[in-house]
XYZ file of C-alpha atoms in Angstrom:
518
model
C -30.265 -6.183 -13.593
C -27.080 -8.641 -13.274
C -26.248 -8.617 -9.839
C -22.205 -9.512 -10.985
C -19.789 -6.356 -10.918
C -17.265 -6.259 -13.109
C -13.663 -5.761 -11.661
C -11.534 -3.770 -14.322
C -7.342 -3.422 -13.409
C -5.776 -0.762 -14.879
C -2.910 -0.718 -12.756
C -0.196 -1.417 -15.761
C -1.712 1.331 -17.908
C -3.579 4.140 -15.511
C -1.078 3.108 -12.648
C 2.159 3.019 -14.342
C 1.314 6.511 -15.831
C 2.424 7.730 -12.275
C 5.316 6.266 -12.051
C 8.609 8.059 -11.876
C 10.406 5.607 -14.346
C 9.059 3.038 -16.508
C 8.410 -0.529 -15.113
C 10.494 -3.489 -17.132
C 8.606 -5.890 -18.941
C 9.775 -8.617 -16.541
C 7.770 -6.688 -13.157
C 4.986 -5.632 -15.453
C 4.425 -9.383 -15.956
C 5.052 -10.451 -12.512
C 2.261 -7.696 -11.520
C -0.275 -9.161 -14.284
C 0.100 -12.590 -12.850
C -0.542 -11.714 -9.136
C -3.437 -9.658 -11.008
C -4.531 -12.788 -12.416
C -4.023 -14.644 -8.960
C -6.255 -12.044 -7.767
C -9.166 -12.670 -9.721
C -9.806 -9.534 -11.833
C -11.885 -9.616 -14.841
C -9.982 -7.227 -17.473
C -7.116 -5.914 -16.593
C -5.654 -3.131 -18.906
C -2.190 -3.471 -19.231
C -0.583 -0.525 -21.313
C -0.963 1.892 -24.080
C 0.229 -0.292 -27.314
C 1.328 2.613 -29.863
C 2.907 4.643 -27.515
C 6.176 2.460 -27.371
C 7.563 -0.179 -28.911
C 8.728 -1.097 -24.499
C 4.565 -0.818 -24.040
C 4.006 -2.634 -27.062
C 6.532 -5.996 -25.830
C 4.845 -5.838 -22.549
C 1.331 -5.608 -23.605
C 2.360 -8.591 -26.157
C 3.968 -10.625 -23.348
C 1.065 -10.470 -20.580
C -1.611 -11.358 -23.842
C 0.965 -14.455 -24.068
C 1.243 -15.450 -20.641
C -2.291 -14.505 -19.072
C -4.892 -16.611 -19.355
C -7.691 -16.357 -16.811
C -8.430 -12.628 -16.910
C -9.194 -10.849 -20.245
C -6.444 -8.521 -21.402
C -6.990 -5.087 -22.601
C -5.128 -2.278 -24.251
C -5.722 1.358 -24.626
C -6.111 3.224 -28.077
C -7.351 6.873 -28.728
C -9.811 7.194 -31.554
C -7.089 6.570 -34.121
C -6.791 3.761 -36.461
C -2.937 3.688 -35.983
C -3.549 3.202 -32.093
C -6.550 0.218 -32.504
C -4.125 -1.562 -34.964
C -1.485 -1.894 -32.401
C -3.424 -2.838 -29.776
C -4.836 -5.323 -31.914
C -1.487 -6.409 -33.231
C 0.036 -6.808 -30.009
C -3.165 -8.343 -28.102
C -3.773 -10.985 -30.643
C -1.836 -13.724 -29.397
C -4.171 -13.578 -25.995
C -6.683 -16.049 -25.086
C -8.580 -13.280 -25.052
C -8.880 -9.419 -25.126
C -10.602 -5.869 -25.730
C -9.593 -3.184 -26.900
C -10.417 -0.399 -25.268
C -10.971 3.232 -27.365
C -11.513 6.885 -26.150
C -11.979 10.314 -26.459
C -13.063 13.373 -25.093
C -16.663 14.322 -24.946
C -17.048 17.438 -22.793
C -17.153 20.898 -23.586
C -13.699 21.929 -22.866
C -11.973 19.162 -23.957
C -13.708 19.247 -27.568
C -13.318 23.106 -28.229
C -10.159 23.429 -26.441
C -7.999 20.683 -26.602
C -9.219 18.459 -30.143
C -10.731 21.943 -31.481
C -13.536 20.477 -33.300
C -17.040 20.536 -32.570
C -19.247 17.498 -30.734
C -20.426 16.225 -34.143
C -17.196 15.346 -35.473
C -16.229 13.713 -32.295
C -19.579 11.571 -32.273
C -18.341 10.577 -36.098
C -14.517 9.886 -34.911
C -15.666 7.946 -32.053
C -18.269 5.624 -34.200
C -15.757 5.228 -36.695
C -13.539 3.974 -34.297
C -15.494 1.562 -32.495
C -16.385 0.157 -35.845
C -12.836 -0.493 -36.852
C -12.102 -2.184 -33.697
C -14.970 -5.293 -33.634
C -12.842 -5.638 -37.358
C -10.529 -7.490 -34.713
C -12.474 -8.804 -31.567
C -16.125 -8.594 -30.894
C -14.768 -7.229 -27.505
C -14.750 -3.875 -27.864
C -15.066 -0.579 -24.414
C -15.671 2.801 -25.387
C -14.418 5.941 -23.057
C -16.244 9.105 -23.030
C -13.528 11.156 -21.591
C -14.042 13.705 -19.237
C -18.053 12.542 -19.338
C -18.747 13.756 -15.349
C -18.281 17.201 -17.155
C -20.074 16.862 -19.893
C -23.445 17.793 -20.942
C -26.255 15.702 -19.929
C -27.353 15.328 -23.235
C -24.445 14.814 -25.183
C -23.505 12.162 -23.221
C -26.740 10.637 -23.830
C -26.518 11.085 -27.538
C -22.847 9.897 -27.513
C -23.896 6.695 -25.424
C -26.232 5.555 -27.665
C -23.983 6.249 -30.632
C -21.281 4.167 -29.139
C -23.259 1.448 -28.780
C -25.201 1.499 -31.974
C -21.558 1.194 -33.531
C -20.837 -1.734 -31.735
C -19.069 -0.780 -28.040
C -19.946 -3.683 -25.949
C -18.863 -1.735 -22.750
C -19.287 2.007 -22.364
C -16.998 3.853 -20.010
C -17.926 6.764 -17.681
C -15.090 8.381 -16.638
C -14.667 11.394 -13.811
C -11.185 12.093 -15.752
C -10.376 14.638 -13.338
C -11.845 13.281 -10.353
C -14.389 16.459 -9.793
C -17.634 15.131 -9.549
C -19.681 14.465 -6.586
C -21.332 11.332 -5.571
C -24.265 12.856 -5.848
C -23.988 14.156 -9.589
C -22.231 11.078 -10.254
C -24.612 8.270 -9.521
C -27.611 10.949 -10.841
C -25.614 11.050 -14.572
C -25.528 6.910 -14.765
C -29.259 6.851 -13.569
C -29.855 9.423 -16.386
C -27.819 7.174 -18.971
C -30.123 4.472 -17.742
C -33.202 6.121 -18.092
C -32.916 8.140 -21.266
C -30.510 6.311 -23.703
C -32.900 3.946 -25.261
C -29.761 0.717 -26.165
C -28.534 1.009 -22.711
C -29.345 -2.770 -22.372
C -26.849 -3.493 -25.070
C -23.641 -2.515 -23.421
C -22.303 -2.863 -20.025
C -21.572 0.316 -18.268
C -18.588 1.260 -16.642
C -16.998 4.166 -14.557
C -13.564 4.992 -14.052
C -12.958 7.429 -11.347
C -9.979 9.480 -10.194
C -9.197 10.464 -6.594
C -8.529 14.164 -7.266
C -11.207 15.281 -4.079
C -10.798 12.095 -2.744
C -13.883 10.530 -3.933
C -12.630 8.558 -6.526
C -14.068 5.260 -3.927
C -17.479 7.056 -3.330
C -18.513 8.095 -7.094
C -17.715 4.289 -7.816
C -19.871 3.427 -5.962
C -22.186 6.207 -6.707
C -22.122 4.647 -9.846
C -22.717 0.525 -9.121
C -25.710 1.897 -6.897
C -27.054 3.365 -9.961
C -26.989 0.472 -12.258
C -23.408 0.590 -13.258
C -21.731 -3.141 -13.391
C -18.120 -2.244 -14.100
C -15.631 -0.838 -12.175
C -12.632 0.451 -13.567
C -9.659 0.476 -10.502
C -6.371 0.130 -9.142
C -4.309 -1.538 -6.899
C -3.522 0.771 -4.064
C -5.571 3.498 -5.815
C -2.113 4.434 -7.620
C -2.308 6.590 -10.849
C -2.525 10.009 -12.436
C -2.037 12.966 -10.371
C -4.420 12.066 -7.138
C -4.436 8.142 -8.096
C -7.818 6.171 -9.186
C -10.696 4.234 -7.489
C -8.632 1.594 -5.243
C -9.284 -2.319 -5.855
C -8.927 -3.360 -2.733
C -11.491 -0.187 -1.140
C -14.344 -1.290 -3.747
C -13.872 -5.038 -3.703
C -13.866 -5.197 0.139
C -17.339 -2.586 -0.015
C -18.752 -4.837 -1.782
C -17.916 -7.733 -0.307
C -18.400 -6.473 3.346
C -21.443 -4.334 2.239
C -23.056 -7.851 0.310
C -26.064 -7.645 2.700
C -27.411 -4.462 1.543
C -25.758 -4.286 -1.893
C -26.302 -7.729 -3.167
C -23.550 -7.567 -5.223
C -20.551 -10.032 -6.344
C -17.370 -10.232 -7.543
C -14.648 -12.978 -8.400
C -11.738 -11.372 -6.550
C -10.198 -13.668 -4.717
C -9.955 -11.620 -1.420
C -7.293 -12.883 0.558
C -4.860 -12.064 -2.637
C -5.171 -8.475 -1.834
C -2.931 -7.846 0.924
C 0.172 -9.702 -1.278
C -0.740 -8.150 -4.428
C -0.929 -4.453 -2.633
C 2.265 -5.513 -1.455
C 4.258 -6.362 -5.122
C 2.761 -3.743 -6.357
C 4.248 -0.827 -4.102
C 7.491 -2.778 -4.023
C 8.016 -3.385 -7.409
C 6.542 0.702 -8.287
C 8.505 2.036 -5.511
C 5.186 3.422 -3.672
C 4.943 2.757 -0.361
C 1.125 2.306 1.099
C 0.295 5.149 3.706
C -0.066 3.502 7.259
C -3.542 4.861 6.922
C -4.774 3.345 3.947
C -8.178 1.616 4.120
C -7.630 -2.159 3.741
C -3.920 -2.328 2.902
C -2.457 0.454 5.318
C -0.295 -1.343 8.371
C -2.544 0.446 10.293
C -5.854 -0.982 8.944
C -5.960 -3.640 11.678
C -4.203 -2.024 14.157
C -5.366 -1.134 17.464
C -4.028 1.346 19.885
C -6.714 3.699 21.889
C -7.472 1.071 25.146
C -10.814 1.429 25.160
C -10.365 -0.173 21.394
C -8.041 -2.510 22.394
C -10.188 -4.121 25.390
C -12.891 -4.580 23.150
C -11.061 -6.274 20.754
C -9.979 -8.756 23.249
C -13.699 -9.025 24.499
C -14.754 -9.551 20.687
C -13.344 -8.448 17.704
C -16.171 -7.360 15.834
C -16.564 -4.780 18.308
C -14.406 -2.032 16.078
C -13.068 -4.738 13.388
C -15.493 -4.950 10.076
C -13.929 -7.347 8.380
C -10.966 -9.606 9.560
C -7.705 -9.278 8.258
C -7.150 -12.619 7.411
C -10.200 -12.221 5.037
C -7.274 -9.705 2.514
C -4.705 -12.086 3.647
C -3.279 -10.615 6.439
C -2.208 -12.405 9.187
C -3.475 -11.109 12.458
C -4.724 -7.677 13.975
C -2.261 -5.740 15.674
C -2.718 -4.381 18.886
C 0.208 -1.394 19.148
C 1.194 -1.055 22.550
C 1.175 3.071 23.624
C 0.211 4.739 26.003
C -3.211 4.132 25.290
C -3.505 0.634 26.538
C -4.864 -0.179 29.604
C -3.475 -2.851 31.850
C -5.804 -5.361 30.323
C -3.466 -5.187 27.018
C -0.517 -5.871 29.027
C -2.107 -8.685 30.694
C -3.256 -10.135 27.609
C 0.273 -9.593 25.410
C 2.359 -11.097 28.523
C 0.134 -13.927 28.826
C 0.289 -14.725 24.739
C 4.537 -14.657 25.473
C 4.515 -17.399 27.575
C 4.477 -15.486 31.056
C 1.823 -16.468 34.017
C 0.200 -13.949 36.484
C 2.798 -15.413 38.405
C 5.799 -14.109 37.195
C 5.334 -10.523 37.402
C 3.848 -7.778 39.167
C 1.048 -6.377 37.090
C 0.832 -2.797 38.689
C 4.328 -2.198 38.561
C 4.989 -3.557 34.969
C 2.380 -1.486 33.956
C 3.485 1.836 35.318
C 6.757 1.275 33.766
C 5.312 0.217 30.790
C 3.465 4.025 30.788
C 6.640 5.420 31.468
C 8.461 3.905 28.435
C 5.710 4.273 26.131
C 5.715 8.075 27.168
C 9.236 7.909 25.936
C 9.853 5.596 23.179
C 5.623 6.485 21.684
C 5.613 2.575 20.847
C 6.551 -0.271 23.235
C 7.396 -3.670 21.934
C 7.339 -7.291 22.864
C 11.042 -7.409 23.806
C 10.750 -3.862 26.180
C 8.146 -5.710 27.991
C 10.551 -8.848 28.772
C 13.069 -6.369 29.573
C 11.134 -4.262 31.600
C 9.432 -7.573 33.486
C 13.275 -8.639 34.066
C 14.307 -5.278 35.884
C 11.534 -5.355 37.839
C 12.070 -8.975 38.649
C 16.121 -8.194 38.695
C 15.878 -4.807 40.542
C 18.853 -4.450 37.919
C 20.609 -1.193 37.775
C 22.267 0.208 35.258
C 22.344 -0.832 31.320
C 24.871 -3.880 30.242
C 26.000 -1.904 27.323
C 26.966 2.291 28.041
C 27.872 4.407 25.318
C 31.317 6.263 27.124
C 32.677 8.222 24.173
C 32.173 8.327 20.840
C 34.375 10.345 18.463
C 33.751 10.249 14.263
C 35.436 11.907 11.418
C 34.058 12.135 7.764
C 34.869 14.313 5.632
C 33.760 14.973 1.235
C 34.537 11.598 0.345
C 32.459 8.055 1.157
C 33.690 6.912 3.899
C 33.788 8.145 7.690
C 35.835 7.079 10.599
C 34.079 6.153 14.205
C 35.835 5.444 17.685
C 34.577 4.648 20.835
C 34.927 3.599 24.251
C 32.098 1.128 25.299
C 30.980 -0.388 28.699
C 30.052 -4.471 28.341
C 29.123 -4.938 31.842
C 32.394 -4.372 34.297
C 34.672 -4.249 30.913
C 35.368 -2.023 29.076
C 36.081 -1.537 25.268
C 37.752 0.455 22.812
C 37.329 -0.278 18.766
C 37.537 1.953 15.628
C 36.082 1.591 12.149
C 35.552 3.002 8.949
C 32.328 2.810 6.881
C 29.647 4.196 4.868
C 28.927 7.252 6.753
C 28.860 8.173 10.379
C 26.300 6.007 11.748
C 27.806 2.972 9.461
C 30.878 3.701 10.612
C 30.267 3.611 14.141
C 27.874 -0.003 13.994
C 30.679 -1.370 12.116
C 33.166 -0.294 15.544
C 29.935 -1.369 17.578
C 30.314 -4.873 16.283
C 34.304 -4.902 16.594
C 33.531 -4.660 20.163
C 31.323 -7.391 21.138
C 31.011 -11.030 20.231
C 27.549 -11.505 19.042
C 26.139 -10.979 15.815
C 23.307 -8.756 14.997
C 22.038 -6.806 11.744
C 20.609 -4.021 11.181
C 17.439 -4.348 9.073
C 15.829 -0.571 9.438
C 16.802 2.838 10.527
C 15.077 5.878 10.500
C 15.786 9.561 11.783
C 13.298 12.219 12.476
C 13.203 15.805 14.013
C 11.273 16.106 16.981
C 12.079 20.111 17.495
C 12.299 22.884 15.478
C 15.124 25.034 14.640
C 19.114 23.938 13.668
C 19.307 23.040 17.191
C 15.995 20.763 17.293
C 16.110 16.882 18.863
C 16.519 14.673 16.435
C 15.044 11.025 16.933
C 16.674 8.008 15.694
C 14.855 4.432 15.684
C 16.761 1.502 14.725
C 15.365 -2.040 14.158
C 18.239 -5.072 14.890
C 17.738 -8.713 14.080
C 19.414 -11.387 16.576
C 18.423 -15.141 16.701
C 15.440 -14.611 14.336
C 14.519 -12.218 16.638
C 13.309 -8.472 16.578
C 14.443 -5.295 18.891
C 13.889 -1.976 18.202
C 16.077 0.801 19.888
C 15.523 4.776 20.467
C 18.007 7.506 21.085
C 16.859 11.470 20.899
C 19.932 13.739 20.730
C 20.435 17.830 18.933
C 23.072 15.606 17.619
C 21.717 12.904 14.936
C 25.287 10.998 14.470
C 24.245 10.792 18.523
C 21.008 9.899 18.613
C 21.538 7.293 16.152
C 24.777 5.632 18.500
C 22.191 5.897 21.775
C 19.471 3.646 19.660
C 21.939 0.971 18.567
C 22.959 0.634 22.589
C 19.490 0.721 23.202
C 18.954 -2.275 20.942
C 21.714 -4.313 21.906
C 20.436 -3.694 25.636
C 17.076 -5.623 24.514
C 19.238 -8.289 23.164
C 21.171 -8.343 26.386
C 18.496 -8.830 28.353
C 16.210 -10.972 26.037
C 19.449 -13.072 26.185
C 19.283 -12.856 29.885
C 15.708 -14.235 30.472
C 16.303 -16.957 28.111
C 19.549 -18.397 30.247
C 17.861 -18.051 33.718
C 15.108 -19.558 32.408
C 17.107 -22.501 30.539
C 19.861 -22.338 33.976
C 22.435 -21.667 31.642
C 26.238 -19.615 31.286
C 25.145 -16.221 29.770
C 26.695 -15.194 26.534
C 27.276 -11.758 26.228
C 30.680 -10.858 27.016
C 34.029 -8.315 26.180
């Protein structure tokens, strides 16, 4: 059996189906071409007849890709196979891809006709598309739920009629892995043509196994994979790209198994493809997630240092990511510390370990996640024995009312001055960065802000985390108040304190004036 699996996108068809609105025709082709760039096989890119929008966009990609084979969906209609034919013809080359349910429930209930007519619709079908390209896939919809035997007798019909490919889809993503991978070893061993078509499975995520019957599947003798980036797709999503391309690549030992994805596409590609659908990744996510190489229990972490392939099963520069994170909580042992001061320039020298590192626990208790600039800071008040924080928050007064635009005043502490500044903006919080910046004479923006409830109740703590760039730099400030409007002034000074003091550092250490000022 060909040891070559198959990689089959349908993130522009399956994908988009999940989208709240409609991709343009312009981000459906930027998606195909990173698609391409990724090294996919087929890659299905929309439902031809169902739009005269899906229709342009399926004719554009055809125009524009030409490394991957492009495919569009049809039901068992003439009408449908003639526009994907129509639209895919200017392509390199394509398949057209034709379905329709085969299980019990789907024939009686939702086509109301019985599995004999179906076999006839479906042969007919597949004969009228090799009329247009000797490329043609057949679906059996719904086929983890259908009987054994039809299947069988519908396989072998499909193929005698000319399918090239034969699909296996768990439509509704309630098989096991198990049942799964036992229905393709049936196909294999009872459908007497199987060696004229390439099978193929198409699994959704509904029990979240859409990964596992997948593979279920290629263990069984299956050598196409039908799958999306970031698993997105109907209801529960589909098999993920990245999840099966990195099993099989990581797994190639045991599997023996290829593919032509080019794996260090998949971390940018994951990336357009939640930005441009508007669906971020979970943190969590297996491959893609920020998370995936990130490292915070210590016992994890000092391993890592020691050798990476202690908890790390793949590198992440291997999908194209940069470097493993190790997240600084209050989880990491003094060895992190050590390590992350050392790779910011510092020598054993220039701090105290012990006591940066109980004040590191003490912070991290506080803030969850400590960064690279609240270690300077905290290494400089150790260093400093500094007191009390450059910037204080003294009073802070806003009005808003129905209408856009709010009005913030404050009093603010810069050191031994002190400073009073109003503004208007865009909302409380925008109102009072926008007095914030009246008041001092550096420039900062804010790239991210986030609020969160840390209590329960109307009168619960609310946590606010903003994110401040200065100097191409980073800082990240916290403030937890009942009062959000609050909390979210108390993380701005808490920023700008970071900046103080990363300012600080860098003047003693360059012997120069200091900058921040009234």
């Amino acid at each position: 059996m060909d040891n070559q699996v198959i990689i089959f996108d349908t993130t522009l068809r399956d994908g988009e189906q999940a989208l709240a609105s409609s991709l343009s025709v312009h981000e459906k082709l930027q998606i195909a071409l990173a698609i391409e760039q990724l090294g996919v096989d087929v890659m299905e890119v929309g439902f031809p007849v169902s739009s005269p929008g899906d229709f342009e966009s399926v004719q554009t990609i055809a125009k524009t890709v030409k490394n991957s084979r492009v495919c569009g969906l049809a039901r068992a209609i003439e009408a449908d196979i003639k526009a994907c034919a129509d639209s895919l013809s200017v392509a390199e080359q394509f398949r057209i891809h034709t379905f329709i349910s085969t299980s019990d429930i789907h024939v009686t209930q939702k086509l109301k006709r019985d599995f004999s007519d179906v076999e006839k619709m479906a042969v007919s079908s597949i004969k009228y598309a090799r009329q247009f390209t000797d490329d043609v896939e057949f679906s059996c919809e719904d086929a983890g739920r259908t009987p054994i035997d039809n299947l069988c007798r519908m396989v072998e019909s499909a193929i005698n009629a000319g399918a090239t490919t034969v699909n296996i889809p768990d439509t509704v993503g309630y098989t096991l892995p198990s049942e799964f991978g036992d229905i393709i070893t049936q196909l294999f061993n009872r459908v007497p043509n199987i060696d004229k078509a390439i099978i193929s499975v198409h699994c959704h995520n509904d029990l979240g196994m859409a990964v596992a019957n997948s593979m279920a599947a290629v263990e069984a003798g299956a050598r196409q994979v039908e799958c999306t980036i970031n698993g997105i797709g109907e209801r529960a999503g589909n098999c993920s790209l990245e999840e099966i391309a990195m099993i099989l690549q990581t797994r190639q030992n045991k599997l023996q198994l290829n593919t032509d994805i080019n794996h260090k596409e998949i971390a940018k590609t994951s990336k357009l493809v939640s930005e441009l659908c508007n669906m971020p990744v979970q943190p969590n996510k297996a491959i893609v997630g920020s998370n995936a190489f990130s490292h915070s229990s210590g016992i994890h972490q000092d391993g890592m240092l020691k050798a990476s392939n202690t908890y790390e099963i793949m590198t992440p520069e291997s999908v194209g990511i940069c470097k493993t994170n190790l997240n600084l909580t209050s989880r990491s042992g003094r060895h992190v510390i050590k390590h992350r001061m050392a790779s910011l320039g510092y020598k054993e020298s220039d701090f105290d370990l012990e006591k940066l590192y109980n004040d590191f626990l003490t912070l991290a208790d506080k803030k969850g996640q400590v960064f690279d600039d609240d270690l300077e800071a905290l290494v400089f008040n150790i260093n400093q024995q500094s007191g009390d924080d450059f910037f204080q928050l003294n009073t802070l007064n806003v009005q808003c009312g129905t209408g856009d635009f709010a009005t913030a005043s404050l009093e603010i502490a810069i050191g031994d001055n002190h400073k009073v500044s109003s503004a208007t903006g865009n909302g409380p919080v925008d109102a009072f960065i926008q007095a914030v910046k009246q008041a001092i004479d550096f420039e900062f923006k804010v790239e991210d802000y986030k609020i969160s409830n840390k209590g329960s109740g109307a009168d619960g703590l609310g946590k606010a985390a903003i994110e401040v760039s200065w100097n191409s730099r980073r800082f990240h400030g916290y403030g937890i108040e009942t009062d959000i409007v609050k909390a979210s002034a108390l993380a701005l000074i808490d920023a700008l304190n970071s900046i103080h003091l990363a300012q600080t550092v860098y003047k003693l250490k360059n012997n120069e004036e200091f900058q921040c000022r009234a």
